[in-house]
Amino acid sequence: KVTETVEGVQTEVKAIPNKIKKAADDKVQQVQDEVRSIPNKISKNIAETTDQIVTEIKATPEKITNNTKKAVDGTVSRLEKEVQEVTSKLLPKSEGARDEKAKTNLQ
């Protein structure tokens, strides 16, 4: 029985180098596969990034137009209010009423 156990242990010990070699070969293969896939991953990332940039560039004129329109509308609205405020301060109430009457008569 001891002999069988010793022989079993010897068999296991003899198998260790092959197990190590197989594990190392598997790991090398895995690393090689990963390295081979890097160019495709880079190409895919570049393509996706380029698509995003192109999409942003295409949308930029419309964004600029919209932002400019909002800014102009806001400025015009603010200036109209300021003109009304200044006008109401400068014109006495009676003149304002007279101006309103004149406007009504002109129409």
PDB file of N, CA and C in Angstrom:
ATOM      1  N   LYS A   1       0.835  -1.196   0.000  1.00  0.00           N
ATOM      2  CA  LYS A   1       0.000   0.000   0.000  1.00  0.00           C
ATOM      3  C   LYS A   1       0.874   1.252   0.000  1.00  0.00           C
ATOM      4  N   VAL A   2       1.934   1.239   0.762  1.00  0.00           N
ATOM      5  CA  VAL A   2       2.866   2.375   0.787  1.00  0.00           C
ATOM      6  C   VAL A   2       3.486   2.545  -0.591  1.00  0.00           C
ATOM      7  N   THR A   3       3.810   1.453  -1.229  1.00  0.00           N
ATOM      8  CA  THR A   3       4.417   1.494  -2.559  1.00  0.00           C
ATOM      9  C   THR A   3       3.453   2.142  -3.550  1.00  0.00           C
ATOM     10  N   GLU A   4       2.178   1.757  -3.462  1.00  0.00           N
ATOM     11  CA  GLU A   4       1.183   2.347  -4.360  1.00  0.00           C
ATOM     12  C   GLU A   4       1.063   3.856  -4.129  1.00  0.00           C
ATOM     13  N   THR A   5       1.084   4.258  -2.887  1.00  0.00           N
ATOM     14  CA  THR A   5       0.993   5.677  -2.556  1.00  0.00           C
ATOM     15  C   THR A   5       2.217   6.411  -3.073  1.00  0.00           C
ATOM     16  N   VAL A   6       3.394   5.845  -2.880  1.00  0.00           N
ATOM     17  CA  VAL A   6       4.634   6.465  -3.357  1.00  0.00           C
ATOM     18  C   VAL A   6       4.593   6.582  -4.872  1.00  0.00           C
ATOM     19  N   GLU A   7       4.150   5.516  -5.552  1.00  0.00           N
ATOM     20  CA  GLU A   7       4.081   5.544  -7.015  1.00  0.00           C
ATOM     21  C   GLU A   7       3.062   6.608  -7.473  1.00  0.00           C
ATOM     22  N   GLY A   8       1.954   6.727  -6.760  1.00  0.00           N
ATOM     23  CA  GLY A   8       0.946   7.743  -7.101  1.00  0.00           C
ATOM     24  C   GLY A   8       1.505   9.145  -6.945  1.00  0.00           C
ATOM     25  N   VAL A   9       2.247   9.348  -5.859  1.00  0.00           N
ATOM     26  CA  VAL A   9       2.862  10.666  -5.629  1.00  0.00           C
ATOM     27  C   VAL A   9       3.903  10.943  -6.704  1.00  0.00           C
ATOM     28  N   GLN A  10       4.707   9.935  -7.036  1.00  0.00           N
ATOM     29  CA  GLN A  10       5.729  10.117  -8.071  1.00  0.00           C
ATOM     30  C   GLN A  10       5.085  10.468  -9.413  1.00  0.00           C
ATOM     31  N   THR A  11       3.970   9.817  -9.719  1.00  0.00           N
ATOM     32  CA  THR A  11       3.269  10.096 -10.967  1.00  0.00           C
ATOM     33  C   THR A  11       2.772  11.544 -10.972  1.00  0.00           C
ATOM     34  N   GLU A  12       2.196  11.967  -9.849  1.00  0.00           N
ATOM     35  CA  GLU A  12       1.718  13.355  -9.735  1.00  0.00           C
ATOM     36  C   GLU A  12       2.877  14.333  -9.872  1.00  0.00           C
ATOM     37  N   VAL A  13       4.000  14.039  -9.218  1.00  0.00           N
ATOM     38  CA  VAL A  13       5.163  14.935  -9.268  1.00  0.00           C
ATOM     39  C   VAL A  13       5.703  15.011 -10.697  1.00  0.00           C
ATOM     40  N   LYS A  14       5.738  13.868 -11.388  1.00  0.00           N
ATOM     41  CA  LYS A  14       6.227  13.858 -12.769  1.00  0.00           C
ATOM     42  C   LYS A  14       5.292  14.680 -13.684  1.00  0.00           C
ATOM     43  N   ALA A  15       4.016  14.742 -13.339  1.00  0.00           N
ATOM     44  CA  ALA A  15       3.035  15.461 -14.173  1.00  0.00           C
ATOM     45  C   ALA A  15       3.102  16.975 -13.964  1.00  0.00           C
ATOM     46  N   ILE A  16       3.702  17.414 -12.879  1.00  0.00           N
ATOM     47  CA  ILE A  16       3.733  18.859 -12.560  1.00  0.00           C
ATOM     48  C   ILE A  16       4.365  19.688 -13.672  1.00  0.00           C
ATOM     49  N   PRO A  17       5.532  19.328 -14.192  1.00  0.00           N
ATOM     50  CA  PRO A  17       6.123  20.161 -15.263  1.00  0.00           C
ATOM     51  C   PRO A  17       5.202  20.302 -16.481  1.00  0.00           C
ATOM     52  N   ASN A  18       4.515  19.204 -16.844  1.00  0.00           N
ATOM     53  CA  ASN A  18       3.596  19.288 -17.989  1.00  0.00           C
ATOM     54  C   ASN A  18       2.406  20.196 -17.676  1.00  0.00           C
ATOM     55  N   LYS A  19       1.899  20.124 -16.434  1.00  0.00           N
ATOM     56  CA  LYS A  19       0.791  20.987 -16.030  1.00  0.00           C
ATOM     57  C   LYS A  19       1.224  22.449 -16.062  1.00  0.00           C
ATOM     58  N   ILE A  20       2.449  22.699 -15.559  1.00  0.00           N
ATOM     59  CA  ILE A  20       2.972  24.076 -15.563  1.00  0.00           C
ATOM     60  C   ILE A  20       3.132  24.563 -16.996  1.00  0.00           C
ATOM     61  N   LYS A  21       3.687  23.718 -17.865  1.00  0.00           N
ATOM     62  CA  LYS A  21       3.895  24.101 -19.271  1.00  0.00           C
ATOM     63  C   LYS A  21       2.553  24.388 -19.946  1.00  0.00           C
ATOM     64  N   LYS A  22       1.560  23.538 -19.705  1.00  0.00           N
ATOM     65  CA  LYS A  22       0.251  23.747 -20.314  1.00  0.00           C
ATOM     66  C   LYS A  22      -0.381  25.054 -19.815  1.00  0.00           C
ATOM     67  N   ALA A  23      -0.305  25.298 -18.515  1.00  0.00           N
ATOM     68  CA  ALA A  23      -0.854  26.542 -17.965  1.00  0.00           C
ATOM     69  C   ALA A  23      -0.138  27.756 -18.551  1.00  0.00           C
ATOM     70  N   ALA A  24       1.196  27.657 -18.674  1.00  0.00           N
ATOM     71  CA  ALA A  24       1.969  28.762 -19.247  1.00  0.00           C
ATOM     72  C   ALA A  24       1.609  28.959 -20.718  1.00  0.00           C
ATOM     73  N   ASP A  25       1.491  27.856 -21.463  1.00  0.00           N
ATOM     74  CA  ASP A  25       1.113  27.952 -22.881  1.00  0.00           C
ATOM     75  C   ASP A  25      -0.269  28.584 -23.034  1.00  0.00           C
ATOM     76  N   ASP A  26      -1.207  28.177 -22.164  1.00  0.00           N
ATOM     77  CA  ASP A  26      -2.555  28.755 -22.209  1.00  0.00           C
ATOM     78  C   ASP A  26      -2.507  30.259 -21.944  1.00  0.00           C
ATOM     79  N   LYS A  27      -1.710  30.646 -20.955  1.00  0.00           N
ATOM     80  CA  LYS A  27      -1.607  32.075 -20.610  1.00  0.00           C
ATOM     81  C   LYS A  27      -0.954  32.849 -21.760  1.00  0.00           C
ATOM     82  N   VAL A  28       0.089  32.305 -22.348  1.00  0.00           N
ATOM     83  CA  VAL A  28       0.751  32.952 -23.487  1.00  0.00           C
ATOM     84  C   VAL A  28      -0.246  33.129 -24.628  1.00  0.00           C
ATOM     85  N   GLN A  29      -1.037  32.094 -24.907  1.00  0.00           N
ATOM     86  CA  GLN A  29      -2.034  32.165 -25.978  1.00  0.00           C
ATOM     87  C   GLN A  29      -3.061  33.257 -25.681  1.00  0.00           C
ATOM     88  N   GLN A  30      -3.477  33.323 -24.420  1.00  0.00           N
ATOM     89  CA  GLN A  30      -4.455  34.341 -24.014  1.00  0.00           C
ATOM     90  C   GLN A  30      -3.883  35.744 -24.213  1.00  0.00           C
ATOM     91  N   VAL A  31      -2.633  35.945 -23.813  1.00  0.00           N
ATOM     92  CA  VAL A  31      -1.983  37.257 -23.978  1.00  0.00           C
ATOM     93  C   VAL A  31      -1.833  37.586 -25.459  1.00  0.00           C
ATOM     94  N   GLN A  32      -1.417  36.596 -26.248  1.00  0.00           N
ATOM     95  CA  GLN A  32      -1.273  36.831 -27.697  1.00  0.00           C
ATOM     96  C   GLN A  32      -2.615  37.222 -28.322  1.00  0.00           C
ATOM     97  N   ASP A  33      -3.683  36.555 -27.913  1.00  0.00           N
ATOM     98  CA  ASP A  33      -5.016  36.885 -28.444  1.00  0.00           C
ATOM     99  C   ASP A  33      -5.396  38.317 -28.075  1.00  0.00           C
ATOM    100  N   GLU A  34      -5.103  38.689 -26.821  1.00  0.00           N
ATOM    101  CA  GLU A  34      -5.405  40.054 -26.371  1.00  0.00           C
ATOM    102  C   GLU A  34      -4.605  41.077 -27.177  1.00  0.00           C
ATOM    103  N   VAL A  35      -3.325  40.805 -27.368  1.00  0.00           N
ATOM    104  CA  VAL A  35      -2.462  41.731 -28.115  1.00  0.00           C
ATOM    105  C   VAL A  35      -2.946  41.856 -29.556  1.00  0.00           C
ATOM    106  N   ARG A  36      -3.337  40.739 -30.159  1.00  0.00           N
ATOM    107  CA  ARG A  36      -3.830  40.777 -31.542  1.00  0.00           C
ATOM    108  C   ARG A  36      -5.122  41.592 -31.659  1.00  0.00           C
ATOM    109  N   SER A  37      -5.914  41.612 -30.604  1.00  0.00           N
ATOM    110  CA  SER A  37      -7.191  42.328 -30.673  1.00  0.00           C
ATOM    111  C   SER A  37      -7.044  43.836 -30.443  1.00  0.00           C
ATOM    112  N   ILE A  38      -5.888  44.274 -29.972  1.00  0.00           N
ATOM    113  CA  ILE A  38      -5.690  45.703 -29.666  1.00  0.00           C
ATOM    114  C   ILE A  38      -5.892  46.602 -30.884  1.00  0.00           C
ATOM    115  N   PRO A  39      -5.289  46.303 -32.036  1.00  0.00           N
ATOM    116  CA  PRO A  39      -5.504  47.197 -33.193  1.00  0.00           C
ATOM    117  C   PRO A  39      -6.979  47.356 -33.559  1.00  0.00           C
ATOM    118  N   ASN A  40      -7.747  46.266 -33.492  1.00  0.00           N
ATOM    119  CA  ASN A  40      -9.179  46.363 -33.806  1.00  0.00           C
ATOM    120  C   ASN A  40      -9.904  47.236 -32.787  1.00  0.00           C
ATOM    121  N   LYS A  41      -9.540  47.078 -31.521  1.00  0.00           N
ATOM    122  CA  LYS A  41     -10.169  47.894 -30.479  1.00  0.00           C
ATOM    123  C   LYS A  41      -9.833  49.371 -30.702  1.00  0.00           C
ATOM    124  N   ILE A  42      -8.583  49.644 -31.023  1.00  0.00           N
ATOM    125  CA  ILE A  42      -8.168  51.034 -31.266  1.00  0.00           C
ATOM    126  C   ILE A  42      -8.924  51.595 -32.472  1.00  0.00           C
ATOM    127  N   SER A  43      -8.980  50.827 -33.554  1.00  0.00           N
ATOM    128  CA  SER A  43      -9.690  51.279 -34.749  1.00  0.00           C
ATOM    129  C   SER A  43     -11.153  51.557 -34.448  1.00  0.00           C
ATOM    130  N   LYS A  44     -11.778  50.678 -33.678  1.00  0.00           N
ATOM    131  CA  LYS A  44     -13.190  50.844 -33.333  1.00  0.00           C
ATOM    132  C   LYS A  44     -13.374  52.113 -32.491  1.00  0.00           C
ATOM    133  N   ASN A  45     -12.485  52.326 -31.517  1.00  0.00           N
ATOM    134  CA  ASN A  45     -12.584  53.522 -30.672  1.00  0.00           C
ATOM    135  C   ASN A  45     -12.378  54.794 -31.488  1.00  0.00           C
ATOM    136  N   ILE A  46     -11.428  54.758 -32.411  1.00  0.00           N
ATOM    137  CA  ILE A  46     -11.180  55.929 -33.262  1.00  0.00           C
ATOM    138  C   ILE A  46     -12.411  56.204 -34.127  1.00  0.00           C
ATOM    139  N   ALA A  47     -12.989  55.152 -34.690  1.00  0.00           N
ATOM    140  CA  ALA A  47     -14.174  55.326 -35.542  1.00  0.00           C
ATOM    141  C   ALA A  47     -15.338  55.901 -34.742  1.00  0.00           C
ATOM    142  N   GLU A  48     -15.557  55.377 -33.541  1.00  0.00           N
ATOM    143  CA  GLU A  48     -16.658  55.885 -32.706  1.00  0.00           C
ATOM    144  C   GLU A  48     -16.417  57.344 -32.322  1.00  0.00           C
ATOM    145  N   THR A  49     -15.186  57.660 -31.945  1.00  0.00           N
ATOM    146  CA  THR A  49     -14.857  59.035 -31.567  1.00  0.00           C
ATOM    147  C   THR A  49     -15.016  59.971 -32.756  1.00  0.00           C
ATOM    148  N   THR A  50     -14.561  59.538 -33.914  1.00  0.00           N
ATOM    149  CA  THR A  50     -14.691  60.346 -35.128  1.00  0.00           C
ATOM    150  C   THR A  50     -16.162  60.594 -35.440  1.00  0.00           C
ATOM    151  N   ASP A  51     -16.985  59.559 -35.322  1.00  0.00           N
ATOM    152  CA  ASP A  51     -18.426  59.712 -35.559  1.00  0.00           C
ATOM    153  C   ASP A  51     -19.034  60.728 -34.602  1.00  0.00           C
ATOM    154  N   GLN A  52     -18.621  60.671 -33.332  1.00  0.00           N
ATOM    155  CA  GLN A  52     -19.135  61.625 -32.345  1.00  0.00           C
ATOM    156  C   GLN A  52     -18.722  63.051 -32.705  1.00  0.00           C
ATOM    157  N   ILE A  53     -17.468  63.217 -33.112  1.00  0.00           N
ATOM    158  CA  ILE A  53     -16.966  64.546 -33.477  1.00  0.00           C
ATOM    159  C   ILE A  53     -17.723  65.073 -34.694  1.00  0.00           C
ATOM    160  N   VAL A  54     -17.907  64.228 -35.703  1.00  0.00           N
ATOM    161  CA  VAL A  54     -18.625  64.641 -36.913  1.00  0.00           C
ATOM    162  C   VAL A  54     -20.056  65.047 -36.566  1.00  0.00           C
ATOM    163  N   THR A  55     -20.701  64.265 -35.703  1.00  0.00           N
ATOM    164  CA  THR A  55     -22.073  64.587 -35.279  1.00  0.00           C
ATOM    165  C   THR A  55     -22.108  65.944 -34.590  1.00  0.00           C
ATOM    166  N   GLU A  56     -21.143  66.193 -33.700  1.00  0.00           N
ATOM    167  CA  GLU A  56     -21.083  67.483 -32.997  1.00  0.00           C
ATOM    168  C   GLU A  56     -20.840  68.627 -33.984  1.00  0.00           C
ATOM    169  N   ILE A  57     -19.940  68.408 -34.922  1.00  0.00           N
ATOM    170  CA  ILE A  57     -19.628  69.463 -35.908  1.00  0.00           C
ATOM    171  C   ILE A  57     -20.864  69.767 -36.756  1.00  0.00           C
ATOM    172  N   LYS A  58     -21.580  68.728 -37.161  1.00  0.00           N
ATOM    173  CA  LYS A  58     -22.786  68.942 -37.971  1.00  0.00           C
ATOM    174  C   LYS A  58     -23.848  69.711 -37.192  1.00  0.00           C
ATOM    175  N   ALA A  59     -23.923  69.473 -35.892  1.00  0.00           N
ATOM    176  CA  ALA A  59     -24.940  70.127 -35.068  1.00  0.00           C
ATOM    177  C   ALA A  59     -24.537  71.547 -34.665  1.00  0.00           C
ATOM    178  N   THR A  60     -23.265  71.883 -34.804  1.00  0.00           N
ATOM    179  CA  THR A  60     -22.766  73.182 -34.323  1.00  0.00           C
ATOM    180  C   THR A  60     -23.437  74.387 -34.984  1.00  0.00           C
ATOM    181  N   PRO A  61     -23.587  74.455 -36.320  1.00  0.00           N
ATOM    182  CA  PRO A  61     -24.227  75.640 -36.918  1.00  0.00           C
ATOM    183  C   PRO A  61     -25.631  75.885 -36.378  1.00  0.00           C
ATOM    184  N   GLU A  62     -26.405  74.814 -36.238  1.00  0.00           N
ATOM    185  CA  GLU A  62     -27.766  74.966 -35.714  1.00  0.00           C
ATOM    186  C   GLU A  62     -27.733  75.449 -34.264  1.00  0.00           C
ATOM    187  N   LYS A  63     -26.798  74.898 -33.483  1.00  0.00           N
ATOM    188  CA  LYS A  63     -26.672  75.329 -32.085  1.00  0.00           C
ATOM    189  C   LYS A  63     -26.299  76.808 -32.024  1.00  0.00           C
ATOM    190  N   ILE A  64     -25.360  77.213 -32.870  1.00  0.00           N
ATOM    191  CA  ILE A  64     -24.938  78.616 -32.892  1.00  0.00           C
ATOM    192  C   ILE A  64     -26.118  79.503 -33.284  1.00  0.00           C
ATOM    193  N   THR A  65     -26.856  79.086 -34.311  1.00  0.00           N
ATOM    194  CA  THR A  65     -28.021  79.861 -34.758  1.00  0.00           C
ATOM    195  C   THR A  65     -29.043  79.994 -33.633  1.00  0.00           C
ATOM    196  N   ASN A  66     -29.349  78.872 -32.994  1.00  0.00           N
ATOM    197  CA  ASN A  66     -30.334  78.899 -31.910  1.00  0.00           C
ATOM    198  C   ASN A  66     -29.871  79.773 -30.751  1.00  0.00           C
ATOM    199  N   ASN A  67     -28.602  79.621 -30.366  1.00  0.00           N
ATOM    200  CA  ASN A  67     -28.069  80.419 -29.258  1.00  0.00           C
ATOM    201  C   ASN A  67     -28.040  81.904 -29.608  1.00  0.00           C
ATOM    202  N   THR A  68     -27.681  82.204 -30.856  1.00  0.00           N
ATOM    203  CA  THR A  68     -27.642  83.597 -31.290  1.00  0.00           C
ATOM    204  C   THR A  68     -29.048  84.183 -31.291  1.00  0.00           C
ATOM    205  N   LYS A  69     -30.022  83.421 -31.804  1.00  0.00           N
ATOM    206  CA  LYS A  69     -31.407  83.893 -31.827  1.00  0.00           C
ATOM    207  C   LYS A  69     -31.908  84.159 -30.410  1.00  0.00           C
ATOM    208  N   LYS A  70     -31.620  83.237 -29.498  1.00  0.00           N
ATOM    209  CA  LYS A  70     -32.040  83.431 -28.104  1.00  0.00           C
ATOM    210  C   LYS A  70     -31.401  84.689 -27.522  1.00  0.00           C
ATOM    211  N   ALA A  71     -30.109  84.877 -27.790  1.00  0.00           N
ATOM    212  CA  ALA A  71     -29.407  86.045 -27.258  1.00  0.00           C
ATOM    213  C   ALA A  71     -29.978  87.332 -27.848  1.00  0.00           C
ATOM    214  N   VAL A  72     -30.215  87.345 -29.159  1.00  0.00           N
ATOM    215  CA  VAL A  72     -30.772  88.533 -29.815  1.00  0.00           C
ATOM    216  C   VAL A  72     -32.176  88.813 -29.287  1.00  0.00           C
ATOM    217  N   ASP A  73     -33.002  87.785 -29.195  1.00  0.00           N
ATOM    218  CA  ASP A  73     -34.366  87.954 -28.677  1.00  0.00           C
ATOM    219  C   ASP A  73     -34.329  88.513 -27.261  1.00  0.00           C
ATOM    220  N   GLY A  74     -33.446  87.976 -26.452  1.00  0.00           N
ATOM    221  CA  GLY A  74     -33.316  88.457 -25.079  1.00  0.00           C
ATOM    222  C   GLY A  74     -32.871  89.907 -25.023  1.00  0.00           C
ATOM    223  N   THR A  75     -31.921  90.258 -25.879  1.00  0.00           N
ATOM    224  CA  THR A  75     -31.416  91.633 -25.912  1.00  0.00           C
ATOM    225  C   THR A  75     -32.500  92.590 -26.388  1.00  0.00           C
ATOM    226  N   VAL A  76     -33.211  92.229 -27.440  1.00  0.00           N
ATOM    227  CA  VAL A  76     -34.280  93.079 -27.964  1.00  0.00           C
ATOM    228  C   VAL A  76     -35.348  93.282 -26.896  1.00  0.00           C
ATOM    229  N   SER A  77     -35.736  92.208 -26.243  1.00  0.00           N
ATOM    230  CA  SER A  77     -36.753  92.298 -25.202  1.00  0.00           C
ATOM    231  C   SER A  77     -36.289  93.218 -24.069  1.00  0.00           C
ATOM    232  N   ARG A  78     -35.052  93.042 -23.657  1.00  0.00           N
ATOM    233  CA  ARG A  78     -34.506  93.875 -22.576  1.00  0.00           C
ATOM    234  C   ARG A  78     -34.444  95.341 -22.995  1.00  0.00           C
ATOM    235  N   LEU A  79     -34.012  95.594 -24.224  1.00  0.00           N
ATOM    236  CA  LEU A  79     -33.920  96.972 -24.708  1.00  0.00           C
ATOM    237  C   LEU A  79     -35.303  97.616 -24.818  1.00  0.00           C
ATOM    238  N   GLU A  80     -36.301  96.842 -25.261  1.00  0.00           N
ATOM    239  CA  GLU A  80     -37.661  97.374 -25.337  1.00  0.00           C
ATOM    240  C   GLU A  80     -38.148  97.792 -23.951  1.00  0.00           C
ATOM    241  N   LYS A  81     -37.891  96.975 -22.954  1.00  0.00           N
ATOM    242  CA  LYS A  81     -38.291  97.308 -21.589  1.00  0.00           C
ATOM    243  C   LYS A  81     -37.570  98.565 -21.103  1.00  0.00           C
ATOM    244  N   GLU A  82     -36.268  98.636 -21.395  1.00  0.00           N
ATOM    245  CA  GLU A  82     -35.499  99.809 -20.970  1.00  0.00           C
ATOM    246  C   GLU A  82     -36.020 101.082 -21.633  1.00  0.00           C
ATOM    247  N   VAL A  83     -36.355 100.990 -22.925  1.00  0.00           N
ATOM    248  CA  VAL A  83     -36.896 102.146 -23.638  1.00  0.00           C
ATOM    249  C   VAL A  83     -38.221 102.570 -23.015  1.00  0.00           C
ATOM    250  N   GLN A  84     -39.060 101.607 -22.702  1.00  0.00           N
ATOM    251  CA  GLN A  84     -40.346 101.922 -22.065  1.00  0.00           C
ATOM    252  C   GLN A  84     -40.129 102.599 -20.711  1.00  0.00           C
ATOM    253  N   GLU A  85     -39.178 102.072 -19.932  1.00  0.00           N
ATOM    254  CA  GLU A  85     -38.907 102.651 -18.614  1.00  0.00           C
ATOM    255  C   GLU A  85     -38.396 104.087 -18.747  1.00  0.00           C
ATOM    256  N   VAL A  86     -37.440 104.294 -19.641  1.00  0.00           N
ATOM    257  CA  VAL A  86     -36.876 105.639 -19.829  1.00  0.00           C
ATOM    258  C   VAL A  86     -37.943 106.587 -20.342  1.00  0.00           C
ATOM    259  N   THR A  87     -38.736 106.121 -21.298  1.00  0.00           N
ATOM    260  CA  THR A  87     -39.799 106.957 -21.862  1.00  0.00           C
ATOM    261  C   THR A  87     -40.796 107.348 -20.786  1.00  0.00           C
ATOM    262  N   SER A  88     -41.178 106.396 -19.965  1.00  0.00           N
ATOM    263  CA  SER A  88     -42.167 106.705 -18.934  1.00  0.00           C
ATOM    264  C   SER A  88     -41.596 107.657 -17.889  1.00  0.00           C
ATOM    265  N   LYS A  89     -40.308 107.631 -17.666  1.00  0.00           N
ATOM    266  CA  LYS A  89     -39.691 108.549 -16.702  1.00  0.00           C
ATOM    267  C   LYS A  89     -39.546 109.945 -17.290  1.00  0.00           C
ATOM    268  N   LEU A  90     -39.235 110.007 -18.579  1.00  0.00           N
ATOM    269  CA  LEU A  90     -38.979 111.298 -19.214  1.00  0.00           C
ATOM    270  C   LEU A  90     -40.258 112.062 -19.537  1.00  0.00           C
ATOM    271  N   LEU A  91     -41.286 111.341 -19.944  1.00  0.00           N
ATOM    272  CA  LEU A  91     -42.521 112.013 -20.336  1.00  0.00           C
ATOM    273  C   LEU A  91     -43.440 112.157 -19.124  1.00  0.00           C
ATOM    274  N   PRO A  92     -43.882 113.372 -18.875  1.00  0.00           N
ATOM    275  CA  PRO A  92     -44.880 113.528 -17.808  1.00  0.00           C
ATOM    276  C   PRO A  92     -46.147 112.789 -18.215  1.00  0.00           C
ATOM    277  N   LYS A  93     -46.971 112.495 -17.250  1.00  0.00           N
ATOM    278  CA  LYS A  93     -48.182 111.717 -17.503  1.00  0.00           C
ATOM    279  C   LYS A  93     -49.073 112.378 -18.556  1.00  0.00           C
ATOM    280  N   SER A  94     -49.201 113.689 -18.479  1.00  0.00           N
ATOM    281  CA  SER A  94     -50.080 114.373 -19.432  1.00  0.00           C
ATOM    282  C   SER A  94     -49.542 114.258 -20.855  1.00  0.00           C
ATOM    283  N   GLU A  95     -48.198 114.401 -21.010  1.00  0.00           N
ATOM    284  CA  GLU A  95     -47.621 114.265 -22.356  1.00  0.00           C
ATOM    285  C   GLU A  95     -47.776 112.840 -22.863  1.00  0.00           C
ATOM    286  N   GLY A  96     -47.590 111.866 -21.934  1.00  0.00           N
ATOM    287  CA  GLY A  96     -47.760 110.473 -22.319  1.00  0.00           C
ATOM    288  C   GLY A  96     -49.169 110.237 -22.813  1.00  0.00           C
ATOM    289  N   ALA A  97     -50.134 110.804 -22.110  1.00  0.00           N
ATOM    290  CA  ALA A  97     -51.536 110.651 -22.520  1.00  0.00           C
ATOM    291  C   ALA A  97     -51.759 111.344 -23.855  1.00  0.00           C
ATOM    292  N   ARG A  98     -51.151 112.568 -24.014  1.00  0.00           N
ATOM    293  CA  ARG A  98     -51.308 113.297 -25.261  1.00  0.00           C
ATOM    294  C   ARG A  98     -50.681 112.502 -26.408  1.00  0.00           C
ATOM    295  N   ASP A  99     -49.498 111.894 -26.163  1.00  0.00           N
ATOM    296  CA  ASP A  99     -48.850 111.081 -27.190  1.00  0.00           C
ATOM    297  C   ASP A  99     -49.708 109.880 -27.559  1.00  0.00           C
ATOM    298  N   GLU A 100     -50.313 109.259 -26.567  1.00  0.00           N
ATOM    299  CA  GLU A 100     -51.197 108.125 -26.835  1.00  0.00           C
ATOM    300  C   GLU A 100     -52.382 108.571 -27.684  1.00  0.00           C
ATOM    301  N   LYS A 101     -52.931 109.764 -27.362  1.00  0.00           N
ATOM    302  CA  LYS A 101     -54.068 110.294 -28.115  1.00  0.00           C
ATOM    303  C   LYS A 101     -53.644 110.586 -29.561  1.00  0.00           C
ATOM    304  N   ALA A 102     -52.417 111.143 -29.697  1.00  0.00           N
ATOM    305  CA  ALA A 102     -51.898 111.439 -31.051  1.00  0.00           C
ATOM    306  C   ALA A 102     -51.725 110.152 -31.841  1.00  0.00           C
ATOM    307  N   LYS A 103     -51.212 109.139 -31.177  1.00  0.00           N
ATOM    308  CA  LYS A 103     -51.030 107.840 -31.860  1.00  0.00           C
ATOM    309  C   LYS A 103     -52.378 107.299 -32.306  1.00  0.00           C
ATOM    310  N   THR A 104     -53.361 107.410 -31.437  1.00  0.00           N
ATOM    311  CA  THR A 104     -54.690 106.908 -31.760  1.00  0.00           C
ATOM    312  C   THR A 104     -55.256 107.680 -32.940  1.00  0.00           C
ATOM    313  N   ASN A 105     -55.074 109.031 -32.944  1.00  0.00           N
ATOM    314  CA  ASN A 105     -55.579 109.847 -34.053  1.00  0.00           C
ATOM    315  C   ASN A 105     -54.881 109.502 -35.356  1.00  0.00           C
ATOM    316  N   LEU A 106     -53.571 109.207 -35.290  1.00  0.00           N
ATOM    317  CA  LEU A 106     -52.824 108.864 -36.520  1.00  0.00           C
ATOM    318  C   LEU A 106     -53.320 107.558 -37.113  1.00  0.00           C
ATOM    319  N   GLN A 107     -53.730 106.668 -36.230  1.00  0.00           N
ATOM    320  CA  GLN A 107     -54.186 105.362 -36.734  1.00  0.00           C
ATOM    321  C   GLN A 107     -55.537 105.542 -37.356  1.00  0.00           C
TER     322      GLN A 107
END
